[in-house]
Coordinates of C-alpha atoms in Angstrom, one line a residue:
M1 CA 0.0 0.0 0.0
K2 CA 1.5 3.3 -1.1
K3 CA 2.2 6.0 1.5
V4 CA 0.2 9.2 1.3
I5 CA 3.3 11.1 0.3
E6 CA 4.0 8.7 -2.5
I7 CA 0.5 9.1 -3.9
L8 CA 0.7 12.9 -3.7
Q9 CA 4.2 12.8 -5.3
E10 CA 2.9 10.8 -8.2
E11 CA 0.2 13.5 -8.8
L12 CA 2.7 16.3 -8.6
S13 CA 5.2 14.4 -10.8
A14 CA 2.6 14.3 -13.6
A15 CA 1.7 18.0 -13.1
F16 CA 5.4 19.0 -13.2
E17 CA 5.8 17.1 -16.5
K18 CA 2.7 18.6 -18.0
A19 CA 4.0 22.1 -17.1
G20 CA 7.2 21.2 -18.9
Y21 CA 9.5 20.6 -15.9
D22 CA 11.4 17.5 -14.7
K23 CA 9.4 15.4 -12.3
K24 CA 12.5 15.0 -10.1
Y25 CA 11.5 18.4 -8.6
A26 CA 8.1 17.0 -7.4
K27 CA 9.3 16.0 -4.0
V28 CA 6.5 16.1 -1.3
G29 CA 7.1 16.4 2.4
V30 CA 5.0 16.9 5.6
S31 CA 4.6 20.7 6.1
N32 CA 6.6 22.3 8.7
R33 CA 3.8 24.9 9.0
P34 CA 0.7 22.8 9.9
D35 CA -1.2 26.0 10.5
L36 CA -0.9 26.7 6.7
C37 CA -1.1 23.3 5.1
Q38 CA -0.6 19.5 5.6
Y39 CA 2.0 18.9 2.9
Q40 CA 4.4 20.9 0.9
C41 CA 6.5 20.8 -2.2
N42 CA 9.5 23.1 -2.6
G43 CA 10.5 21.8 -6.0
A44 CA 9.9 25.1 -7.9
L45 CA 12.5 26.8 -5.8
A46 CA 15.1 24.2 -6.7
A47 CA 14.1 24.1 -10.4
A48 CA 14.2 27.9 -10.9
K49 CA 17.9 28.0 -11.6
E50 CA 17.7 25.3 -14.3
Y51 CA 14.7 26.8 -16.1
H52 CA 15.6 30.5 -15.6
K53 CA 12.1 31.3 -14.3
A54 CA 10.6 32.8 -11.2
P55 CA 9.8 30.0 -8.7
I56 CA 6.3 31.4 -8.0
Q57 CA 5.5 31.4 -11.7
M58 CA 6.5 27.7 -12.0
A59 CA 4.6 26.8 -8.9
N60 CA 1.4 28.4 -10.2
E61 CA 1.8 26.5 -13.5
V62 CA 2.0 23.2 -11.7
V63 CA -0.9 24.0 -9.4
E64 CA -3.0 24.8 -12.4
F65 CA -2.9 21.2 -13.5
L66 CA -3.9 20.0 -10.0
K67 CA -6.8 22.4 -9.2
D68 CA -9.4 19.8 -10.2
S69 CA -7.8 16.8 -8.5
E70 CA -10.1 15.1 -6.0
S71 CA -7.1 14.4 -3.8
F72 CA -6.9 17.9 -2.5
K73 CA -9.1 20.1 -0.4
E74 CA -6.7 23.0 -1.0
I75 CA -3.6 23.4 -3.2
A76 CA -2.0 26.8 -3.8
A77 CA 1.3 28.4 -4.8
Q78 CA 2.8 30.5 -2.1
A79 CA 5.6 33.0 -2.5
P80 CA 8.5 32.7 -3.2
G81 CA 7.6 29.3 -4.8
F82 CA 6.1 26.8 -2.3
I83 CA 3.3 24.5 -3.3
N84 CA 1.0 24.1 -0.2
M85 CA -1.4 21.2 -0.1
S86 CA -4.1 19.8 2.2
V87 CA -5.8 16.6 1.2
S88 CA -9.5 16.2 0.9
D89 CA -11.5 14.6 3.7
R90 CA -12.7 11.9 1.2
F91 CA -9.1 11.1 0.1
L92 CA -8.0 10.8 3.8
A93 CA -11.0 8.6 4.8
D94 CA -10.4 6.3 1.8
Y95 CA -6.8 5.9 2.8
I96 CA -7.7 5.2 6.5
N97 CA -10.3 2.5 5.4
K98 CA -7.6 0.8 3.3
M99 CA -5.3 0.8 6.4
A100 CA -8.1 -0.7 8.5
A101 CA -8.7 -3.5 6.0
S102 CA -5.1 -4.4 5.7
E103 CA -3.6 -7.1 7.9
T104 CA -0.3 -5.1 8.1
L105 CA -2.2 -1.8 8.6
G106 CA -1.1 -0.7 5.1
L107 CA 2.6 -1.5 5.6
D108 CA 4.4 -3.2 2.8
K109 CA 6.8 -6.0 3.9
A110 CA 10.3 -6.0 2.6
E111 CA 10.5 -7.1 -1.1
N112 CA 13.9 -8.7 -0.6
P113 CA 14.1 -9.8 3.0
E114 CA 17.6 -9.7 4.5
T115 CA 19.4 -11.9 7.1
I116 CA 20.4 -9.6 9.9
V117 CA 22.4 -10.4 13.0
I118 CA 22.0 -7.9 15.9
D119 CA 24.7 -8.0 18.7
Y120 CA 23.0 -6.2 21.6
G121 CA 23.6 -7.7 25.0
G122 CA 27.2 -7.5 25.9
A123 CA 26.8 -8.6 29.5
N124 CA 29.6 -10.3 31.3
V125 CA 29.2 -13.6 33.1
A126 CA 29.6 -13.6 36.9
K127 CA 28.4 -9.9 37.1
P128 CA 24.8 -8.7 37.6
L129 CA 23.2 -6.4 35.0
H130 CA 23.4 -2.8 36.0
V131 CA 21.8 0.4 34.5
G132 CA 24.7 0.6 32.0
H133 CA 23.3 -2.5 30.3
L134 CA 19.8 -1.0 29.8
R135 CA 20.3 1.0 26.6
S136 CA 21.9 -1.8 24.6
A137 CA 19.2 -4.2 25.6
V138 CA 16.1 -2.0 24.9
I139 CA 17.4 -0.3 21.8
G140 CA 18.7 -3.6 20.3
E141 CA 15.4 -5.3 21.1
S142 CA 13.4 -2.6 19.3
I143 CA 15.6 -2.7 16.2
K144 CA 15.3 -6.4 16.1
R145 CA 11.5 -6.4 16.5
T146 CA 11.1 -3.6 13.8
A147 CA 13.3 -5.5 11.3
R148 CA 11.4 -8.7 12.0
Y149 CA 8.0 -7.0 11.6
L150 CA 9.1 -5.8 8.1
G151 CA 9.8 -9.4 7.2
H152 CA 13.5 -9.7 7.6
K153 CA 15.2 -12.7 9.1
V154 CA 16.7 -11.4 12.3
I155 CA 19.1 -13.2 14.8
G156 CA 19.5 -11.5 18.1
D157 CA 22.7 -12.4 19.9
V158 CA 23.5 -11.6 23.6
H159 CA 27.2 -12.1 23.0
L160 CA 28.4 -12.7 26.6
G161 CA 31.8 -11.9 27.8
D162 CA 33.1 -15.1 29.4
W163 CA 36.7 -15.7 28.4
G164 CA 38.8 -12.9 30.0
L165 CA 40.6 -12.2 33.2
Q166 CA 37.4 -12.0 35.2
I167 CA 37.1 -15.8 35.0
G168 CA 40.7 -16.2 36.1
L169 CA 40.1 -13.9 39.1
I170 CA 37.0 -15.9 40.2
I171 CA 38.9 -19.2 39.8
T172 CA 41.9 -17.8 41.8
E173 CA 39.7 -16.5 44.6
L174 CA 37.8 -19.8 44.8
K175 CA 41.0 -21.6 45.0
H176 CA 42.1 -19.4 48.0
R177 CA 38.8 -19.9 49.8
K178 CA 38.1 -23.6 49.0
P179 CA 41.4 -25.2 48.0
E180 CA 39.8 -28.6 48.7
L181 CA 37.5 -28.5 45.7
V182 CA 38.2 -31.2 43.2
Y183 CA 38.5 -28.6 40.4
F184 CA 41.9 -27.7 41.7
D185 CA 43.2 -31.2 41.9
E186 CA 45.1 -31.8 38.5
S187 CA 45.2 -35.5 39.2
F188 CA 41.4 -35.8 39.5
D189 CA 40.1 -37.8 36.5
G190 CA 36.5 -38.5 37.7
E191 CA 33.2 -36.7 36.9
Y192 CA 33.0 -33.2 38.2
P193 CA 29.9 -32.3 40.3
T194 CA 26.8 -31.2 38.4
E195 CA 25.9 -28.7 41.1
P196 CA 28.0 -25.5 41.2
P197 CA 30.0 -24.7 44.3
F198 CA 28.6 -21.2 44.4
T199 CA 25.4 -19.2 43.8
M200 CA 25.0 -16.0 41.8
S201 CA 25.1 -14.0 45.0
D202 CA 28.5 -15.6 45.8
L203 CA 29.8 -14.6 42.3
E204 CA 28.5 -11.1 42.8
E205 CA 30.6 -10.8 45.9
I206 CA 33.7 -12.8 44.7
Y207 CA 34.4 -11.0 41.5
P208 CA 34.5 -7.4 42.9
Y209 CA 36.6 -8.6 45.8
A210 CA 39.1 -10.4 43.6
S211 CA 39.2 -7.6 41.1
G212 CA 39.9 -5.0 43.8
Y213 CA 42.5 -7.2 45.6
S214 CA 44.4 -7.9 42.3
K215 CA 44.9 -4.2 41.8
E216 CA 46.9 -3.9 45.0
H217 CA 48.6 -7.3 45.0
P218 CA 50.6 -7.9 41.7
E219 CA 51.3 -11.6 42.7
Y220 CA 47.6 -12.2 43.0
K221 CA 46.9 -10.7 39.6
E222 CA 49.7 -12.8 38.1
E223 CA 48.1 -15.9 39.6
A224 CA 44.7 -14.9 38.0
Q225 CA 46.4 -14.3 34.7
T226 CA 48.0 -17.8 34.9
A227 CA 44.6 -19.3 35.8
T228 CA 43.0 -17.5 32.7
A229 CA 45.8 -18.9 30.5
E230 CA 45.3 -22.4 31.9
L231 CA 41.5 -22.2 31.4
Q232 CA 42.0 -21.1 27.7
S233 CA 44.6 -23.9 27.3
G234 CA 41.9 -26.4 28.3
R235 CA 42.6 -27.3 31.9
K236 CA 39.7 -29.6 32.8
G237 CA 39.0 -28.5 36.3
Y238 CA 39.0 -24.9 35.3
L239 CA 36.8 -25.6 32.3
A240 CA 34.3 -27.3 34.6
L241 CA 34.3 -24.3 36.9
W242 CA 33.9 -22.0 33.9
Q243 CA 30.9 -23.9 32.8
H244 CA 29.3 -23.6 36.2
I245 CA 29.9 -19.8 36.1
I246 CA 28.2 -19.6 32.8
N247 CA 25.2 -21.7 33.8
V248 CA 24.6 -19.8 37.0
S249 CA 25.1 -16.4 35.3
V250 CA 22.9 -17.1 32.3
A251 CA 20.0 -18.3 34.5
D252 CA 20.2 -15.0 36.4
L253 CA 20.6 -12.9 33.2
K254 CA 17.6 -14.6 31.6
K255 CA 15.5 -13.7 34.6
I256 CA 16.3 -10.0 34.4
Y257 CA 16.1 -9.8 30.5
T258 CA 12.7 -11.5 30.8
K259 CA 11.5 -8.8 33.1
L260 CA 12.7 -6.2 30.5
N261 CA 10.7 -8.1 27.8
V262 CA 14.0 -8.7 25.9
E263 CA 14.6 -12.0 24.2
F264 CA 17.7 -13.3 22.5
D265 CA 17.8 -16.0 19.8
L266 CA 21.4 -16.8 20.6
W267 CA 23.2 -17.0 23.9
K268 CA 26.6 -17.0 22.2
K269 CA 29.7 -16.2 24.2
E270 CA 33.1 -14.7 23.5
S271 CA 34.6 -18.2 23.9
D272 CA 32.5 -19.6 21.0
A273 CA 34.8 -17.6 18.7
Q274 CA 38.0 -19.3 19.9
P275 CA 37.9 -22.3 17.5
Y276 CA 38.0 -19.8 14.5
I277 CA 41.0 -17.8 15.7
P278 CA 43.9 -20.0 14.6
Q279 CA 42.8 -20.2 11.0
M280 CA 41.8 -16.6 10.9
V281 CA 45.2 -15.5 12.2
Q282 CA 47.0 -17.8 9.7
D283 CA 44.9 -16.4 6.8
M284 CA 45.9 -12.9 7.9
K285 CA 49.5 -13.8 7.8
D286 CA 49.3 -15.7 4.5
G287 CA 47.4 -12.9 2.9
G288 CA 50.1 -10.4 3.9
Y289 CA 47.7 -8.4 5.9
A290 CA 49.2 -8.8 9.4
H291 CA 52.8 -8.0 10.5
I292 CA 54.8 -7.9 13.7
D293 CA 55.0 -4.5 15.4
Q294 CA 57.0 -4.4 18.7
G295 CA 56.4 -8.1 19.1
A296 CA 52.6 -7.9 18.6
L297 CA 50.7 -9.1 15.5
V298 CA 48.8 -6.1 14.0
V299 CA 46.9 -5.1 10.9
D300 CA 47.2 -1.5 9.7
V301 CA 43.8 0.0 9.0
K302 CA 44.7 3.6 8.5
E303 CA 43.5 5.1 5.2
E304 CA 44.9 8.0 3.2
T305 CA 41.7 10.0 3.6
D306 CA 41.7 9.8 7.4
T307 CA 41.7 13.1 9.2
K308 CA 42.3 11.6 12.6
E309 CA 44.7 8.9 13.8
I310 CA 43.4 5.4 13.4
P311 CA 45.8 3.0 15.3
P312 CA 46.6 -0.5 13.9
C313 CA 44.2 -3.3 14.9
M314 CA 46.1 -5.6 17.2
I315 CA 45.4 -9.3 16.7
L316 CA 47.8 -11.0 19.1
K317 CA 49.8 -9.6 22.0
S318 CA 53.6 -10.1 22.1
N319 CA 53.0 -13.1 24.3
G320 CA 50.6 -14.6 21.8
A321 CA 47.5 -13.8 23.9
T322 CA 44.3 -12.8 22.1
L323 CA 42.3 -9.5 22.6
Y324 CA 38.7 -8.3 22.2
N325 CA 39.7 -7.4 18.7
T326 CA 40.7 -11.0 18.0
T327 CA 37.5 -12.5 19.4
D328 CA 35.2 -9.9 17.7
L329 CA 36.8 -10.6 14.3
A330 CA 36.6 -14.3 14.9
T331 CA 32.9 -13.8 15.8
I332 CA 32.4 -12.2 12.4
V333 CA 33.9 -15.3 10.9
E334 CA 31.6 -17.5 12.9
R335 CA 28.5 -15.4 12.0
R336 CA 29.4 -15.4 8.3
R337 CA 29.7 -19.2 8.3
L338 CA 26.6 -19.9 10.4
F339 CA 24.2 -17.3 9.0
D340 CA 25.7 -15.7 5.8
P341 CA 24.2 -12.3 6.9
D342 CA 23.5 -9.3 4.8
E343 CA 24.0 -7.1 7.7
I344 CA 25.5 -7.2 11.3
I345 CA 24.4 -4.5 13.7
Y346 CA 26.3 -3.7 16.9
V347 CA 24.3 -1.8 19.6
V348 CA 27.1 -0.5 21.8
D349 CA 28.1 2.6 23.8
K350 CA 29.1 5.3 21.4
R351 CA 32.4 5.7 23.2
Q352 CA 33.4 2.4 21.5
S353 CA 33.1 4.0 18.0
L354 CA 36.9 4.1 17.3
Y355 CA 37.3 0.5 18.4
F356 CA 34.5 -0.7 16.1
E357 CA 35.9 1.4 13.2
Q358 CA 39.2 -0.5 13.6
V359 CA 37.4 -3.9 13.8
F360 CA 35.2 -3.2 10.8
R361 CA 38.1 -1.9 8.7
C362 CA 40.2 -4.9 9.6
A363 CA 37.4 -7.3 8.7
R364 CA 37.1 -5.7 5.3
K365 CA 40.8 -5.4 4.6
T366 CA 41.5 -9.1 5.6
K367 CA 38.5 -10.3 3.5
I368 CA 36.9 -11.8 6.6
I369 CA 33.7 -10.2 5.3
G370 CA 32.8 -9.0 1.8
E371 CA 31.9 -5.4 0.8
D372 CA 28.3 -6.7 0.2
V373 CA 27.7 -7.2 3.9
K374 CA 26.8 -4.1 6.0
L375 CA 28.6 -3.7 9.3
E376 CA 26.6 -1.1 11.3
F377 CA 27.6 0.5 14.6
V378 CA 24.7 1.9 16.5
G379 CA 26.3 3.9 19.3
F380 CA 24.2 5.0 22.2
G381 CA 24.7 7.8 24.7
T382 CA 24.8 7.7 28.4
M383 CA 21.9 7.4 30.8
N384 CA 22.5 10.1 33.3
G385 CA 21.1 11.2 36.7
K386 CA 19.5 14.6 37.3
D387 CA 23.1 15.9 38.0
G388 CA 24.0 15.2 34.4
K389 CA 26.5 12.5 35.4
P390 CA 26.2 8.8 34.7
F391 CA 23.3 7.3 36.7
K392 CA 24.5 6.1 40.2
T393 CA 23.0 5.0 43.5
R394 CA 22.8 7.6 46.3
D395 CA 26.1 6.3 47.8
G396 CA 27.8 6.7 44.4
G397 CA 27.7 3.0 43.3
V398 CA 26.4 1.5 40.1
L399 CA 22.7 0.7 40.4
R400 CA 21.7 -2.9 39.6
L401 CA 19.1 -3.1 36.8
E402 CA 16.9 -5.4 38.9
K403 CA 16.9 -2.7 41.7
L404 CA 15.9 0.0 39.2
L405 CA 13.0 -2.1 38.0
E406 CA 11.9 -2.7 41.6
D407 CA 12.2 1.0 42.5
V408 CA 10.2 2.2 39.6
N409 CA 7.6 -0.5 40.1
E410 CA 7.1 0.6 43.7
Q411 CA 6.6 4.2 42.6
V412 CA 4.0 3.1 40.1
L413 CA 2.2 0.9 42.6
D414 CA 2.1 3.9 45.0
K415 CA 0.4 6.0 42.3
M416 CA -2.2 3.2 41.7
K417 CA -3.0 2.4 45.3
D418 CA -6.4 4.1 45.2
R419 CA -7.5 2.3 42.0
D420 CA -10.6 0.2 42.2
M421 CA -8.9 -3.0 41.0
D422 CA -8.0 -6.3 42.6
K423 CA -4.4 -6.9 43.7
D424 CA -3.5 -9.2 40.8
M425 CA -4.7 -6.7 38.2
I426 CA -2.9 -3.8 39.9
D427 CA 0.3 -5.8 40.1
D428 CA 0.1 -6.8 36.4
A429 CA -0.7 -3.2 35.4
A430 CA 2.1 -1.8 37.5
A431 CA 4.6 -4.2 36.1
K432 CA 3.7 -3.2 32.5
I433 CA 3.5 0.5 33.3
S434 CA 6.8 0.7 35.2
L435 CA 8.5 -1.1 32.3
A436 CA 6.9 1.3 29.8
A437 CA 8.1 4.2 32.0
I438 CA 11.7 2.9 31.9
K439 CA 11.9 1.7 28.3
Y440 CA 9.9 4.5 26.7
G441 CA 11.9 7.0 28.7
D442 CA 15.0 5.6 27.1
L443 CA 13.8 4.9 23.6
S444 CA 12.0 8.2 23.1
N445 CA 15.5 9.8 23.0
Q446 CA 17.7 9.6 19.9
A447 CA 19.9 6.7 20.6
S448 CA 23.2 8.5 20.1
K449 CA 22.3 11.2 22.6
D450 CA 22.9 11.2 26.4
Y451 CA 19.7 11.6 28.4
I452 CA 18.5 12.4 32.0
F453 CA 16.8 9.5 33.7
D454 CA 14.0 11.4 35.5
V455 CA 11.9 8.7 37.3
D456 CA 9.2 11.3 38.3
R457 CA 8.7 12.5 34.8
F458 CA 8.9 9.0 33.2
T459 CA 6.3 7.6 35.6
S460 CA 3.8 10.4 34.9
F461 CA 0.5 9.5 33.4
E462 CA 0.6 12.8 31.4
G463 CA 2.9 14.1 28.7
N464 CA 5.3 12.2 26.4
T465 CA 5.7 9.2 28.6
G466 CA 5.2 5.4 28.5
P467 CA 2.4 5.4 31.0
Y468 CA 0.5 8.1 28.9
I469 CA 0.8 5.9 25.8
L470 CA -0.5 2.8 27.7
Y471 CA -3.3 5.0 29.2
T472 CA -4.4 5.9 25.7
I473 CA -4.4 2.2 24.6
V474 CA -6.4 1.3 27.7
R475 CA -8.8 4.1 26.8
T476 CA -9.5 2.5 23.4
K477 CA -10.0 -0.9 25.1
S478 CA -12.4 0.6 27.6
L479 CA -14.3 2.3 24.8
L480 CA -14.7 -1.0 22.9
A481 CA -15.7 -2.8 26.1
K482 CA -18.4 -0.2 26.7
V483 CA -19.7 -0.8 23.1
K484 CA -20.0 -4.5 23.9
A485 CA -21.5 -4.0 27.4
Q486 CA -24.1 -1.6 26.1
N487 CA -25.0 -4.0 23.2
V488 CA -24.2 -1.3 20.7
T489 CA -24.3 -2.9 17.2
V490 CA -21.8 -1.6 14.8
D491 CA -22.5 -2.2 11.2
E492 CA -19.5 -4.3 10.0
K493 CA -20.0 -3.2 6.4
S494 CA -19.9 0.5 7.4
A495 CA -16.8 2.6 6.6
I496 CA -14.9 5.2 8.5
E497 CA -16.5 8.4 7.2
P498 CA -14.7 11.6 6.1
A499 CA -13.7 13.7 9.1
D500 CA -16.1 16.3 10.3
S501 CA -13.8 18.1 12.7
K502 CA -10.2 19.2 13.0
S503 CA -9.5 16.8 15.9
E504 CA -10.7 13.8 13.8
T505 CA -8.6 15.0 10.8
D506 CA -5.6 15.2 13.0
V507 CA -6.1 11.6 14.2
M508 CA -6.4 10.4 10.6
L509 CA -3.3 12.3 9.5
A510 CA -1.3 10.8 12.4
L511 CA -2.4 7.3 11.4
T512 CA -1.2 7.8 7.8
K513 CA 2.4 8.2 9.1
W514 CA 2.5 4.5 10.3
S515 CA 4.1 2.9 7.3
E516 CA 6.6 5.7 6.8
T517 CA 7.5 5.7 10.5
V518 CA 8.2 2.0 10.7
N519 CA 10.4 2.0 7.5
A520 CA 12.3 5.0 8.8
A521 CA 12.9 3.5 12.2
F522 CA 14.3 0.4 10.5
E523 CA 16.5 2.1 8.0
E524 CA 17.9 4.5 10.4
H525 CA 18.0 2.1 13.4
A526 CA 15.9 4.8 15.2
P527 CA 13.3 3.5 17.7
H528 CA 12.7 7.1 18.8
K529 CA 10.8 7.7 15.6
I530 CA 8.3 5.1 16.7
C531 CA 8.0 6.9 20.0
Q532 CA 7.4 10.2 18.2
F533 CA 4.6 8.5 16.2
V534 CA 2.8 6.9 19.1
Y535 CA 2.9 10.1 21.1
E536 CA 1.5 12.1 18.3
L537 CA -1.2 9.5 17.6
S538 CA -2.1 9.3 21.3
D539 CA -2.2 13.0 21.7
T540 CA -4.5 13.6 18.7
F541 CA -6.7 10.7 19.7
N542 CA -7.2 11.9 23.3
K543 CA -8.2 15.4 22.0
F544 CA -10.7 13.7 19.6
Y545 CA -12.0 11.6 22.4
H546 CA -12.7 14.6 24.7
E547 CA -14.3 16.7 22.0
N548 CA -16.7 14.1 20.6
K549 CA -19.5 11.8 21.7
I550 CA -18.5 8.4 20.5
V551 CA -20.5 5.5 22.0
T552 CA -23.5 7.7 23.0
N553 CA -23.5 9.5 19.6
E554 CA -27.2 9.7 18.4
N555 CA -26.1 9.7 14.7
E556 CA -25.6 5.9 14.1
K557 CA -23.5 6.4 11.0
Q558 CA -21.2 8.8 12.8
R559 CA -21.1 6.7 15.9
D560 CA -20.0 3.6 14.0
S561 CA -17.4 5.6 12.1
Y562 CA -16.0 7.0 15.4
I563 CA -15.9 3.5 17.0
K564 CA -14.1 2.0 14.0
L565 CA -11.6 4.9 14.0
S566 CA -11.0 4.4 17.7
A567 CA -10.5 0.6 17.3
L568 CA -8.0 1.3 14.5
V569 CA -6.1 3.7 16.7
G570 CA -5.9 1.1 19.5
K571 CA -4.7 -1.6 17.0
V572 CA -2.0 0.6 15.6
L573 CA -0.8 1.8 19.0
E574 CA -0.6 -1.8 20.3
T575 CA 1.3 -2.9 17.2
A576 CA 3.6 0.0 17.6
I577 CA 4.4 -0.5 21.3
D578 CA 5.1 -4.1 20.6
L579 CA 7.9 -2.9 18.3
L580 CA 9.2 -1.0 21.4
G581 CA 9.0 -4.2 23.5
L582 CA 6.1 -3.0 25.6
E583 CA 2.7 -4.3 26.5
A584 CA -0.5 -2.6 27.6
P585 CA -2.6 -3.8 30.6
E586 CA -6.4 -4.3 30.3
R587 CA -7.0 -1.6 32.9
M588 CA -5.2 1.3 34.5

């Protein structure tokens, strides 16, 4: 189904050609002056130089060919050469009815679906999720859902950090605390216990302690480095402990990600790339891409056009140890072999942009990935407190994500304590509202920008917030429930009638942006565009709702039209918030 702008552009293209001008100038956009018109074409201004004519003269000539078109309520040339347009009520109603009849709400699925891998977790095992993990999870989830909704094959990968020094530190500290464990007996050749010798709470205490202790005791750090090397060399007892760490950590991570309504198709780990490293390194050497620099194996990725310094991409340290660069490159090798993707998207803190620039260039230069595969870095800004600094606890520590969810949920429950609802319903609604407050508060910001996490504003039931969006959806549900309860019979064959008020026109115009919004959000990896859409639609619908009788309207034709329009708004909003990873309760 064509977008409204595409339909208008086709009409203007024909008119430009009839007037003797190139149709490339017939570009239509939403007006930035809604008080004057709904849509605008500035093509005459751009074409004036080529045709040596006054823009207003050209605009008037084009408008002359469109004055009898049934698509427009108003179309006029405006000095110095704008073409201002507002569509007819019938045109708009016909478009909305086609949307309502479409299973996809008028959205065309991708003609050539792509295979896309999205790397958007990045958590480390043995560590709890904290607020710094929020943005990657919620932005990546929305990008994944949007791409999938358009028909692409999408593989979401959590990509856990599980192969570095933190594992060696945990093993070393366990050895100091419980040296009697069989994992440290190199002569042991039996079956290792199936139950881990620690809980997630133990790991959360062990790792920070070991990390802090190693910074002040070089011999302890050296012991941890040795343990890491022995693990990576295949020491059986250490591998068994490592597997316990993964199992305990993943169970805890899944619990929190589930609360966030975030799902991964793959729970791949940094260690999964290890088998691909030896051949990858050999290919880099054989291809003449890698060379020794101060004992380390590196690949130069600097280009002549660079205006800033781009350091070489280090593949192996002077002692032969691998780095994040190595495992990230080997992960690209693995993804290419397993999925043959058209695109790999990394949703990571924007401060990692230089690092990923190095990795991407190295992957291209060494032929790990072809030029036909897109490598996309979606860098996100920082979630800050009201002081403008990275979000912390009151005592200056890093806030656990689970604690943030609990705190916001409690605040929402407090706001709902006077609601006439049973406890289970209130608990369900509060969980969905608090999650919407957090995720919408994040996603409504452009991903690359820092933002202030203001829990009071985010949990408000008014304004551009998640709770306000959910409230609007619940309002449409309540309206339809009232229709059913009052035995109001809506003629199924009836259509949504042309708008008879500005508030209704505004609702319809907001609805027409659905297809364009979803496509833009996908192409630009920009969930905030969906947030802008749902807020505009919610705001226009609430004004329409307050200004018009809907269920009690005495004019049956108008009543049925209003009810159908309200139902469509609810359906579009629910579809849209699903792309944001949100759900609406039945009541609020």
